[in-house]
Amino acid sequence: MTDAPIYATHRTPVYARNMVATSQPLAAQAGLRILAEGGNAIDAALATAICLTVVEPTGNGLGSDAFAILWDGAQLHGLNASGRAPAAWTDAQFDGGVPQRGWGAVTVPGAVSAWVMLSRAHGRLPFARLFAPAIGYARDGFAVSPTIAGLWAKGAQLLKDQPGFADCFMPQGRAPRAGEVFRNEALAQTLELIAETEGEAFYRGALAEKIAEAARANGASLSAEDMAGHEADWCGTIQMPFRGTELHEIPPNGQGIAALIALGLVDRTAVADYGPDDPMALHLQIEATKLALADTAAHVGDPKAMAFGPEALLADGYLDARAALIDPARAGDFGAGAPRAGGTVYLTAADAEGRMVSFIQSNYMGFGAGVVVPGTGIHMQNRGAGFVAERGHPAAVGPSRRPFHTIIPGFVTRGGAPEMTFGVMGGPMQAQGHLQMMLRTMLWGQDPQAASDAPRWQVVSGRRVAVEDGMPDATVEALQAMGHDVARGGTAAEFGFGGAQLIRRIDGGYVAGSDHRKDGYAVGY
């Protein structure tokens, strides 16, 4: 790797033969503990994911959805564990759009099914053993970390009146502060039941009944039948070649395709002629991202409702035509093209035997719908808000449809061999973050920590671009001179500029980076 600029951070890359990286330190250590006990990277990733539902409830929980891409030592696999809308949902009942909060926003949660499928297919240790760290923290308590404490306070102010929220997450009438110990005995018991039944209780047993009962009590249509009918899918990946490597994403119903489109478009520009922080390099990436997001918003949703497959949006001829719209000197405001038919936690783990896992799970907008199933500690996602009100749109609400998803795990191969796992949690920031991480590591040779540390930008809408406060004034002025409407800091909405975690293969092991914007870190041995 080449020498990289030094950004404002106190972190250095981590080198090891076995690695875990995520956004909360206790969860990272839980994964490392499983590796040390003889588990493989899949076991470690699952232990980390399960632990995150306890120690980072501001981004995920047992009511989450999940996606994964993993290298099992011989081949790549993609898993879609996103849930579907209740069978009773119709477009007519949501003419004004699906609400963002409350039971009316809840779709079937899929994360538990991801844990079960990954463990059965690729794990080494018994499923129940992966729950030990999480159950311990739920029952005995854990000290809340600083960034999460801040998000908890914001979430509590917004959601305190939602059914069950205050009882579960405001035990003293407020959110716990940084360093205060939080316990959740109900969640500990629920985790034990999921572990003992390998998820059956969650989808076809006592927990499923409690979820359905809570939905009924609040006028929602999510049923026990909806829970029992859920299935996760081995879906493979879609990819975009880039200068000797291949970026892999999960196919729709998620926005991973936006990262592939943007990468394909920017690769058709002169981006390689500039350095990683040159305003022109940022301009070209921003323009490619605008085009990619426009196409994704117009054409992507439940794959069964899409007019064409993802290959139409990734075809060379289509990308050539869209790339021709990029003006190297001026910011544009693009609509969608017409191709021919043809609030989240992220974690990654790798082991000394070569397995690598890219995994993401989320309740969506922070605490999700804000509702908690009484007596269980289960707080539910609000993924129904990913549907659109426009009838006939591929992301329009409909019975048992999967909503449009923002959460996406990334995976890079080189000539078909595993090269890097990574993700950038944070709602609409994710596909944009994937592009930025991909170019910084695979084009400009930055190590994972440097790529994570660099100031980020985010397309907001039209010519509006938000940049982090660490972006140099000269860069901002140059972007403004090209016609970008640039705003600093918090204008990237509640999701901020994301939280990256990356593990890259090197001779003798791996090098990892973990985002200073979050509480977590990379750990290894």
Coordinates of C-alpha atoms in Angstrom, one line a residue:
M1 CA 0.0 0.0 0.0
T2 CA 1.2 3.5 -0.7
D3 CA 1.9 6.2 1.8
A4 CA -1.4 7.9 2.8
P5 CA -2.2 11.3 4.2
I6 CA -2.7 11.5 7.9
Y7 CA -6.2 12.6 8.9
A8 CA -7.5 13.9 12.3
T9 CA -7.7 10.7 14.2
H10 CA -6.0 8.9 17.1
R11 CA -6.3 5.5 15.6
T12 CA -3.9 3.3 13.7
P13 CA -4.6 0.2 11.5
V14 CA -4.7 -3.1 13.3
Y15 CA -2.7 -6.1 11.9
A16 CA -3.5 -9.7 12.9
R17 CA -4.2 -13.2 11.6
N18 CA -7.7 -13.3 13.1
M19 CA -9.8 -10.1 13.1
V20 CA -13.1 -8.5 14.2
A21 CA -14.2 -4.9 13.6
T22 CA -17.4 -3.3 14.6
S23 CA -18.9 -0.1 16.1
Q24 CA -19.0 -1.1 19.8
P25 CA -16.0 -2.4 21.7
L26 CA -17.7 -5.0 23.9
A27 CA -19.3 -6.6 20.8
A28 CA -15.9 -6.6 19.0
Q29 CA -14.4 -8.4 22.0
A30 CA -17.3 -10.9 22.0
G31 CA -16.4 -11.9 18.4
L32 CA -12.7 -12.2 19.3
R33 CA -13.6 -14.3 22.3
I34 CA -15.4 -16.8 20.0
L35 CA -12.5 -16.9 17.7
A36 CA -10.1 -17.7 20.6
E37 CA -12.5 -20.5 21.7
G38 CA -12.1 -22.2 18.4
G39 CA -14.9 -20.6 16.4
N40 CA -14.4 -19.5 12.8
A41 CA -15.1 -16.1 11.2
I42 CA -18.8 -16.9 10.8
D43 CA -19.1 -17.8 14.5
A44 CA -17.3 -14.6 15.4
A45 CA -19.5 -12.5 13.2
L46 CA -22.6 -14.0 14.6
A47 CA -21.5 -13.6 18.3
T48 CA -20.7 -10.0 17.5
A49 CA -24.0 -9.4 15.8
I50 CA -26.0 -11.0 18.7
C51 CA -24.0 -8.9 21.2
L52 CA -24.7 -5.7 19.3
T53 CA -28.4 -6.2 19.8
V54 CA -27.7 -5.7 23.5
V55 CA -24.9 -3.1 23.7
E56 CA -26.0 -0.9 20.7
P57 CA -29.8 -0.9 20.8
T58 CA -29.7 2.6 19.1
G59 CA -28.9 0.9 15.8
N60 CA -30.2 -2.7 15.9
G61 CA -32.0 -5.3 17.9
L62 CA -33.9 -8.6 17.7
G63 CA -36.4 -6.8 15.5
S64 CA -33.8 -6.0 12.9
D65 CA -33.2 -7.2 9.3
A66 CA -29.9 -8.3 8.1
F67 CA -27.7 -9.0 5.0
A68 CA -24.4 -10.8 4.6
I69 CA -21.7 -11.6 2.1
L70 CA -19.1 -14.2 3.1
W71 CA -16.2 -16.2 1.7
D72 CA -16.3 -19.7 3.2
G73 CA -12.8 -20.5 2.2
A74 CA -13.8 -21.7 -1.3
Q75 CA -16.5 -19.5 -2.7
L76 CA -18.6 -16.3 -2.1
H77 CA -22.2 -16.4 -0.8
G78 CA -24.8 -13.6 -0.4
L79 CA -27.7 -13.8 2.1
N80 CA -30.8 -11.6 2.1
A81 CA -32.5 -11.8 5.5
S82 CA -34.8 -8.8 5.1
G83 CA -38.4 -9.3 6.1
R84 CA -41.5 -8.7 4.1
A85 CA -44.6 -6.6 4.6
P86 CA -47.5 -8.2 6.4
A87 CA -49.7 -10.2 4.0
A88 CA -52.6 -7.9 4.9
W89 CA -50.9 -4.7 3.7
T90 CA -52.2 -3.1 0.5
D91 CA -51.2 0.0 -1.4
A92 CA -54.7 1.5 -0.8
Q93 CA -54.2 1.7 3.0
F94 CA -50.9 3.6 2.5
D95 CA -51.8 6.3 0.0
G96 CA -50.1 8.8 2.2
G97 CA -47.0 6.6 2.7
V98 CA -46.1 4.1 5.4
P99 CA -45.5 5.9 8.7
Q100 CA -42.0 6.2 10.0
R101 CA -42.7 5.2 13.6
G102 CA -45.0 3.0 15.6
W103 CA -46.4 -0.5 14.9
G104 CA -47.7 0.6 11.5
A105 CA -44.2 0.8 10.2
V106 CA -43.1 -2.7 11.3
T107 CA -42.4 -5.5 8.8
V108 CA -41.3 -9.0 9.6
P109 CA -37.8 -9.0 11.2
G110 CA -35.2 -11.1 9.5
A111 CA -32.0 -10.9 11.5
V112 CA -32.6 -13.9 13.7
S113 CA -33.1 -16.0 10.6
A114 CA -29.8 -14.8 9.2
W115 CA -28.0 -16.0 12.4
V116 CA -29.6 -19.4 12.1
M117 CA -28.9 -19.9 8.4
L118 CA -25.3 -18.7 8.6
S119 CA -24.6 -20.9 11.7
R120 CA -26.1 -24.0 10.1
A121 CA -24.4 -23.6 6.8
H122 CA -21.0 -22.3 7.8
G123 CA -20.5 -22.1 11.5
R124 CA -18.3 -24.4 13.6
L125 CA -19.4 -23.9 17.2
P126 CA -22.9 -24.8 18.6
F127 CA -25.4 -22.1 17.9
A128 CA -26.3 -21.5 21.6
R129 CA -22.6 -20.9 22.5
L130 CA -22.6 -17.8 20.3
F131 CA -25.1 -16.2 22.6
A132 CA -23.1 -16.3 25.9
P133 CA -21.5 -12.8 25.7
A134 CA -24.8 -11.1 24.7
I135 CA -26.8 -12.9 27.5
G136 CA -24.2 -11.9 30.0
Y137 CA -24.3 -8.3 29.1
A138 CA -28.1 -8.2 29.0
R139 CA -28.5 -9.9 32.4
D140 CA -25.5 -8.5 34.3
G141 CA -25.4 -5.2 32.6
F142 CA -22.8 -3.2 30.6
A143 CA -21.5 0.4 30.8
V144 CA -23.1 2.4 27.9
S145 CA -20.5 3.8 25.6
P146 CA -20.3 7.6 24.8
T147 CA -21.5 7.8 21.2
I148 CA -24.3 5.4 21.8
A149 CA -25.3 7.3 24.9
G150 CA -25.8 10.4 22.8
L151 CA -27.9 8.6 20.3
W152 CA -29.9 6.9 23.1
A153 CA -30.8 10.3 24.5
K154 CA -31.9 11.6 21.1
G155 CA -34.0 8.5 20.5
A156 CA -35.6 8.6 23.9
Q157 CA -36.7 12.2 23.4
L158 CA -38.4 11.2 20.1
L159 CA -39.8 7.8 21.0
K160 CA -40.6 7.9 24.8
D161 CA -44.3 7.7 24.1
Q162 CA -44.2 4.7 21.7
P163 CA -45.6 1.5 23.2
G164 CA -43.1 -0.2 25.5
F165 CA -40.2 2.1 24.8
A166 CA -39.9 4.0 28.1
D167 CA -40.3 0.8 30.2
C168 CA -37.5 -0.9 28.3
F169 CA -35.0 1.9 27.5
M170 CA -35.6 4.6 30.1
P171 CA -35.5 2.6 33.4
Q172 CA -34.9 5.8 35.4
G173 CA -37.2 7.9 33.4
R174 CA -34.4 8.9 31.0
A175 CA -31.8 7.4 28.7
P176 CA -28.7 6.0 30.4
R177 CA -25.7 8.3 30.3
A178 CA -22.2 7.3 29.2
G179 CA -20.6 5.0 31.7
E180 CA -23.9 4.1 33.4
V181 CA -24.7 0.4 33.6
F182 CA -27.8 -0.8 31.7
R183 CA -29.5 -4.2 32.3
N184 CA -32.2 -5.9 30.3
E185 CA -33.3 -9.1 32.0
A186 CA -36.3 -9.6 29.6
L187 CA -33.9 -9.5 26.7
A188 CA -31.5 -12.0 28.4
Q189 CA -34.4 -14.4 28.7
T190 CA -35.5 -13.9 25.1
L191 CA -31.9 -14.5 23.9
E192 CA -31.8 -17.7 25.9
L193 CA -35.0 -18.9 24.3
I194 CA -33.8 -18.1 20.7
A195 CA -30.5 -19.9 21.5
E196 CA -32.2 -23.0 22.9
T197 CA -34.7 -23.3 20.0
E198 CA -32.4 -22.2 17.2
G199 CA -34.7 -19.4 16.3
E200 CA -37.9 -21.4 16.2
A201 CA -39.5 -19.6 19.2
F202 CA -38.9 -16.3 17.4
Y203 CA -40.7 -17.3 14.2
R204 CA -43.1 -20.1 15.1
G205 CA -43.3 -20.2 18.9
A206 CA -43.8 -18.2 22.0
L207 CA -42.0 -15.1 20.9
A208 CA -43.8 -15.0 17.5
E209 CA -47.1 -15.1 19.4
K210 CA -46.0 -12.2 21.7
I211 CA -44.9 -10.1 18.7
A212 CA -48.3 -10.8 16.9
E213 CA -50.2 -10.0 20.1
A214 CA -48.4 -6.7 20.6
A215 CA -49.1 -5.8 17.0
R216 CA -52.9 -6.6 17.4
A217 CA -53.1 -4.6 20.6
N218 CA -51.8 -1.6 18.7
G219 CA -54.0 -1.9 15.7
A220 CA -51.3 -3.4 13.4
S221 CA -51.7 -6.3 11.0
L222 CA -48.4 -8.2 11.6
S223 CA -49.5 -11.7 12.4
A224 CA -48.1 -15.0 13.7
E225 CA -48.6 -16.3 10.2
D226 CA -46.4 -13.5 8.8
M227 CA -43.7 -14.5 11.2
A228 CA -44.0 -18.2 10.4
G229 CA -43.9 -17.5 6.7
H230 CA -40.6 -15.7 6.8
E231 CA -37.6 -17.1 5.0
A232 CA -34.1 -15.7 4.3
D233 CA -32.7 -16.3 0.9
W234 CA -29.2 -17.3 -0.4
C235 CA -29.2 -14.7 -3.2
G236 CA -25.6 -14.5 -4.4
T237 CA -24.1 -11.2 -5.3
I238 CA -24.0 -8.6 -8.1
Q239 CA -20.7 -7.1 -9.0
M240 CA -18.8 -4.3 -10.8
P241 CA -15.2 -4.8 -12.0
F242 CA -12.8 -2.1 -11.0
R243 CA -9.1 -2.0 -12.0
G244 CA -8.3 -5.6 -11.3
T245 CA -10.8 -6.0 -8.5
E246 CA -14.5 -6.7 -8.2
L247 CA -16.9 -4.9 -5.9
H248 CA -19.7 -7.3 -4.7
E249 CA -23.1 -6.2 -3.3
I250 CA -26.3 -7.9 -2.4
P251 CA -28.9 -7.6 -5.3
P252 CA -32.1 -5.6 -4.8
N253 CA -34.2 -5.0 -2.7
G254 CA -31.3 -2.9 -1.4
Q255 CA -29.3 0.0 -2.5
G256 CA -26.0 -1.9 -3.0
I257 CA -26.6 -1.6 -6.8
A258 CA -26.2 2.2 -6.4
A259 CA -22.6 1.7 -5.3
L260 CA -21.9 -0.5 -8.3
I261 CA -23.5 2.0 -10.7
A262 CA -21.5 4.9 -9.2
L263 CA -18.3 2.8 -9.3
G264 CA -18.9 1.9 -13.0
L265 CA -19.6 5.6 -13.8
V266 CA -16.6 7.1 -12.0
D267 CA -14.3 4.5 -13.6
R268 CA -15.3 6.0 -17.0
T269 CA -14.0 9.4 -15.9
A270 CA -10.5 10.7 -15.3
V271 CA -10.7 10.2 -11.5
A272 CA -7.4 8.3 -11.5
D273 CA -5.6 11.4 -12.7
Y274 CA -6.1 13.1 -9.3
G275 CA -5.2 12.4 -5.7
P276 CA -7.7 11.1 -3.2
D277 CA -8.5 14.5 -1.7
D278 CA -8.3 16.6 -4.8
P279 CA -11.5 18.6 -5.4
M280 CA -11.8 17.2 -8.9
A281 CA -11.7 13.6 -7.6
L282 CA -14.5 14.5 -5.2
H283 CA -16.5 16.3 -7.9
L284 CA -16.4 13.3 -10.3
Q285 CA -17.4 10.9 -7.5
I286 CA -20.3 13.2 -6.5
E287 CA -21.6 13.4 -10.0
A288 CA -21.4 9.7 -10.5
T289 CA -23.3 9.2 -7.2
K290 CA -26.1 11.6 -8.2
L291 CA -26.7 9.5 -11.3
A292 CA -26.6 6.2 -9.4
L293 CA -29.0 7.4 -6.7
A294 CA -31.4 8.8 -9.3
D295 CA -31.5 5.4 -11.1
T296 CA -31.8 3.5 -7.8
A297 CA -34.7 5.6 -6.5
A298 CA -36.6 5.2 -9.8
H299 CA -36.0 1.6 -10.6
V300 CA -35.2 -0.5 -7.5
G301 CA -37.5 -2.2 -5.0
D302 CA -38.7 -5.8 -4.4
P303 CA -37.1 -7.7 -7.3
K304 CA -40.5 -9.3 -8.1
A305 CA -41.9 -5.9 -8.8
M306 CA -38.9 -4.5 -10.8
A307 CA -39.5 -4.1 -14.6
F308 CA -36.0 -5.5 -15.3
G309 CA -33.1 -7.1 -13.5
P310 CA -30.1 -5.4 -12.0
E311 CA -28.0 -6.3 -15.0
A312 CA -29.9 -3.7 -17.1
L313 CA -28.6 -0.9 -14.8
L314 CA -25.1 -2.3 -14.9
A315 CA -24.8 -2.9 -18.6
D316 CA -21.7 -1.3 -20.3
G317 CA -23.7 0.5 -22.9
Y318 CA -26.1 2.0 -20.3
L319 CA -23.2 3.1 -18.1
D320 CA -21.4 4.6 -21.0
A321 CA -24.5 6.7 -21.8
R322 CA -25.0 7.8 -18.2
A323 CA -21.3 8.6 -17.7
A324 CA -21.4 10.9 -20.7
L325 CA -23.7 13.2 -18.7
I326 CA -20.9 14.0 -16.2
D327 CA -19.4 17.4 -16.8
P328 CA -15.9 17.5 -15.5
A329 CA -16.2 21.2 -14.8
R330 CA -19.7 21.7 -13.5
A331 CA -22.1 20.2 -11.0
G332 CA -25.3 18.7 -12.5
D333 CA -28.8 17.9 -11.3
F334 CA -29.8 14.5 -12.9
G335 CA -33.0 12.6 -13.3
A336 CA -33.2 8.9 -13.7
G337 CA -32.3 7.1 -16.9
A338 CA -34.3 4.6 -18.8
P339 CA -32.4 1.3 -19.0
R340 CA -33.7 -1.4 -21.2
A341 CA -35.3 -4.4 -19.6
G342 CA -32.9 -7.2 -19.7
G343 CA -30.1 5.0 12.1
T344 CA -27.6 0.4 11.6
V345 CA -24.7 -1.7 12.8
Y346 CA -22.0 -3.2 10.6
L347 CA -19.4 -5.8 11.5
T348 CA -16.8 -7.8 9.8
A349 CA -14.7 -10.8 10.8
A350 CA -11.9 -12.8 9.3
D351 CA -10.0 -15.9 10.4
A352 CA -6.6 -17.4 9.9
E353 CA -8.0 -20.1 7.6
G354 CA -9.2 -17.5 5.1
R355 CA -12.9 -17.1 5.8
M356 CA -14.2 -13.5 5.7
V357 CA -17.6 -12.2 6.6
S358 CA -19.3 -8.9 5.8
F359 CA -22.5 -8.5 7.9
I360 CA -25.0 -5.7 8.5
Q361 CA -28.2 -5.6 10.6
S362 CA -30.4 -2.7 11.4
N363 CA -33.6 -1.4 13.0
Y364 CA -33.4 1.5 10.4
M365 CA -34.0 4.9 12.0
G366 CA -32.1 4.5 15.2
F367 CA -34.3 2.5 17.5
G368 CA -36.5 1.7 14.5
A369 CA -40.2 1.9 15.0
G370 CA -39.7 2.7 18.6
V371 CA -42.0 0.0 19.8
V372 CA -41.0 -2.8 22.2
V373 CA -42.8 -6.1 22.6
P374 CA -43.9 -6.3 26.3
G375 CA -41.8 -8.6 28.5
T376 CA -39.3 -9.6 25.8
G377 CA -36.8 -6.7 25.2
I378 CA -37.5 -7.0 21.5
H379 CA -37.7 -3.6 19.8
M380 CA -38.9 -3.6 16.2
Q381 CA -37.5 -2.1 13.0
N382 CA -39.5 0.4 10.9
R383 CA -38.5 -1.0 7.5
G384 CA -42.0 -0.4 6.2
A385 CA -40.9 3.2 5.8
G386 CA -38.7 2.1 2.9
F387 CA -41.8 1.6 0.8
V388 CA -43.0 4.5 -1.4
A389 CA -46.6 5.7 -1.8
E390 CA -46.4 5.8 -5.7
R391 CA -48.5 3.0 -7.0
G392 CA -46.8 0.9 -9.6
H393 CA -43.3 1.8 -8.4
P394 CA -41.1 -1.2 -7.7
A395 CA -40.8 -0.1 -4.1
A396 CA -44.5 0.4 -3.7
V397 CA -46.1 -1.2 -0.7
G398 CA -47.9 -4.5 -1.2
P399 CA -48.7 -7.7 0.6
S400 CA -45.6 -9.8 1.5
R401 CA -43.3 -7.5 -0.5
R402 CA -39.8 -6.7 0.7
P403 CA -39.3 -2.9 1.2
F404 CA -36.4 -0.9 -0.3
H405 CA -33.4 -1.3 2.0
T406 CA -30.6 1.1 2.8
I407 CA -28.3 -1.4 4.6
I408 CA -25.6 -3.1 2.5
P409 CA -22.6 -5.2 3.2
G410 CA -19.6 -4.8 0.8
F411 CA -17.1 -7.3 -0.3
V412 CA -14.1 -7.0 -2.7
T413 CA -12.5 -9.8 -4.6
R414 CA -9.4 -9.7 -6.7
G415 CA -9.5 -12.1 -9.6
G416 CA -12.2 -14.0 -7.7
A417 CA -10.2 -14.3 -4.5
P418 CA -11.2 -12.5 -1.3
E419 CA -9.5 -9.1 -0.9
M420 CA -11.6 -6.9 1.5
T421 CA -14.8 -6.9 3.6
F422 CA -16.2 -3.5 4.5
G423 CA -19.3 -1.5 5.2
V424 CA -20.3 2.1 6.0
M425 CA -23.4 2.1 8.1
G426 CA -25.7 5.2 8.0
G427 CA -28.9 5.2 5.9
P428 CA -28.5 7.0 2.6
M429 CA -24.7 7.4 3.3
Q430 CA -24.1 3.7 2.7
A431 CA -23.8 3.4 -1.1
Q432 CA -21.9 6.7 -1.2
G433 CA -19.6 5.5 1.6
H434 CA -18.9 2.3 -0.3
L435 CA -17.8 4.3 -3.3
Q436 CA -15.5 6.4 -1.2
M437 CA -14.0 3.4 0.6
M438 CA -13.5 1.5 -2.7
L439 CA -11.6 4.3 -4.4
R440 CA -9.5 5.1 -1.4
T441 CA -8.4 1.5 -0.9
M442 CA -8.4 0.0 -4.4
L443 CA -7.4 3.0 -6.5
W444 CA -5.3 5.2 -4.2
G445 CA -3.9 2.5 -2.0
Q446 CA -4.9 3.8 1.4
D447 CA -5.0 1.4 4.3
P448 CA -8.4 0.7 5.9
Q449 CA -7.9 3.1 8.8
A450 CA -6.8 6.0 6.6
A451 CA -9.7 5.4 4.2
S452 CA -12.1 5.4 7.2
D453 CA -10.5 8.5 8.8
A454 CA -10.7 10.7 5.7
P455 CA -13.3 13.5 5.6
R456 CA -16.5 12.4 3.8
W457 CA -19.0 14.0 1.6
Q458 CA -22.7 13.1 1.1
V459 CA -25.0 13.9 -1.8
V460 CA -28.2 15.3 -0.2
S461 CA -30.4 16.3 -3.2
G462 CA -30.1 18.3 -6.4
R463 CA -26.7 20.1 -6.2
R464 CA -26.7 20.0 -2.5
V465 CA -23.7 18.2 -0.9
A466 CA -22.9 17.9 2.8
V467 CA -19.3 17.6 3.8
E468 CA -17.7 16.9 7.2
D469 CA -16.3 19.7 9.2
G470 CA -12.8 18.3 8.6
M471 CA -13.0 19.0 4.9
P472 CA -10.5 21.7 4.0
D473 CA -11.8 25.2 3.2
A474 CA -9.9 25.2 -0.1
T475 CA -11.7 21.9 -1.1
V476 CA -15.1 23.3 -0.2
E477 CA -14.4 26.5 -2.1
A478 CA -13.3 24.6 -5.2
L479 CA -16.5 22.5 -5.1
Q480 CA -18.6 25.6 -4.8
A481 CA -16.8 27.1 -7.8
M482 CA -17.9 24.1 -9.8
G483 CA -21.5 24.7 -8.9
H484 CA -22.0 22.5 -5.9
D485 CA -24.2 23.8 -3.1
V486 CA -22.0 22.7 -0.2
A487 CA -23.0 22.6 3.5
R488 CA -20.8 21.6 6.4
G489 CA -21.5 19.3 9.3
G490 CA -24.9 18.1 10.4
T491 CA -26.8 18.8 7.2
A492 CA -26.3 15.1 6.3
A493 CA -29.4 14.4 8.4
E494 CA -29.7 12.0 11.3
F495 CA -27.5 9.4 9.8
G496 CA -24.5 11.6 9.7
F497 CA -21.5 10.6 7.6
G498 CA -21.7 6.9 8.6
G499 CA -19.4 4.5 10.4
A500 CA -17.0 2.4 8.4
Q501 CA -15.4 -0.9 9.4
L502 CA -12.9 -2.6 7.0
I503 CA -10.7 -5.7 7.0
R504 CA -8.3 -6.2 4.1
R505 CA -6.2 -9.3 3.3
I506 CA -2.5 -8.9 3.3
D507 CA 0.4 -11.4 3.3
G508 CA 0.3 -13.2 6.6
G509 CA -3.1 -12.1 7.7
Y510 CA -5.2 -8.9 7.6
V511 CA -5.2 -5.2 8.3
A512 CA -8.3 -3.6 9.7
G513 CA -9.7 -0.1 10.4
S514 CA -12.6 1.0 12.5
D515 CA -14.3 4.3 12.3
H516 CA -13.5 7.0 14.9
R517 CA -17.0 8.3 14.4
K518 CA -18.3 5.3 16.4
D519 CA -17.4 3.8 19.7
G520 CA -16.0 0.5 18.4
Y521 CA -12.6 -0.7 17.1
A522 CA -10.8 -3.4 15.3
V523 CA -9.4 -6.2 17.4
G524 CA -7.4 -9.3 16.5
Y525 CA -4.7 -11.8 17.5

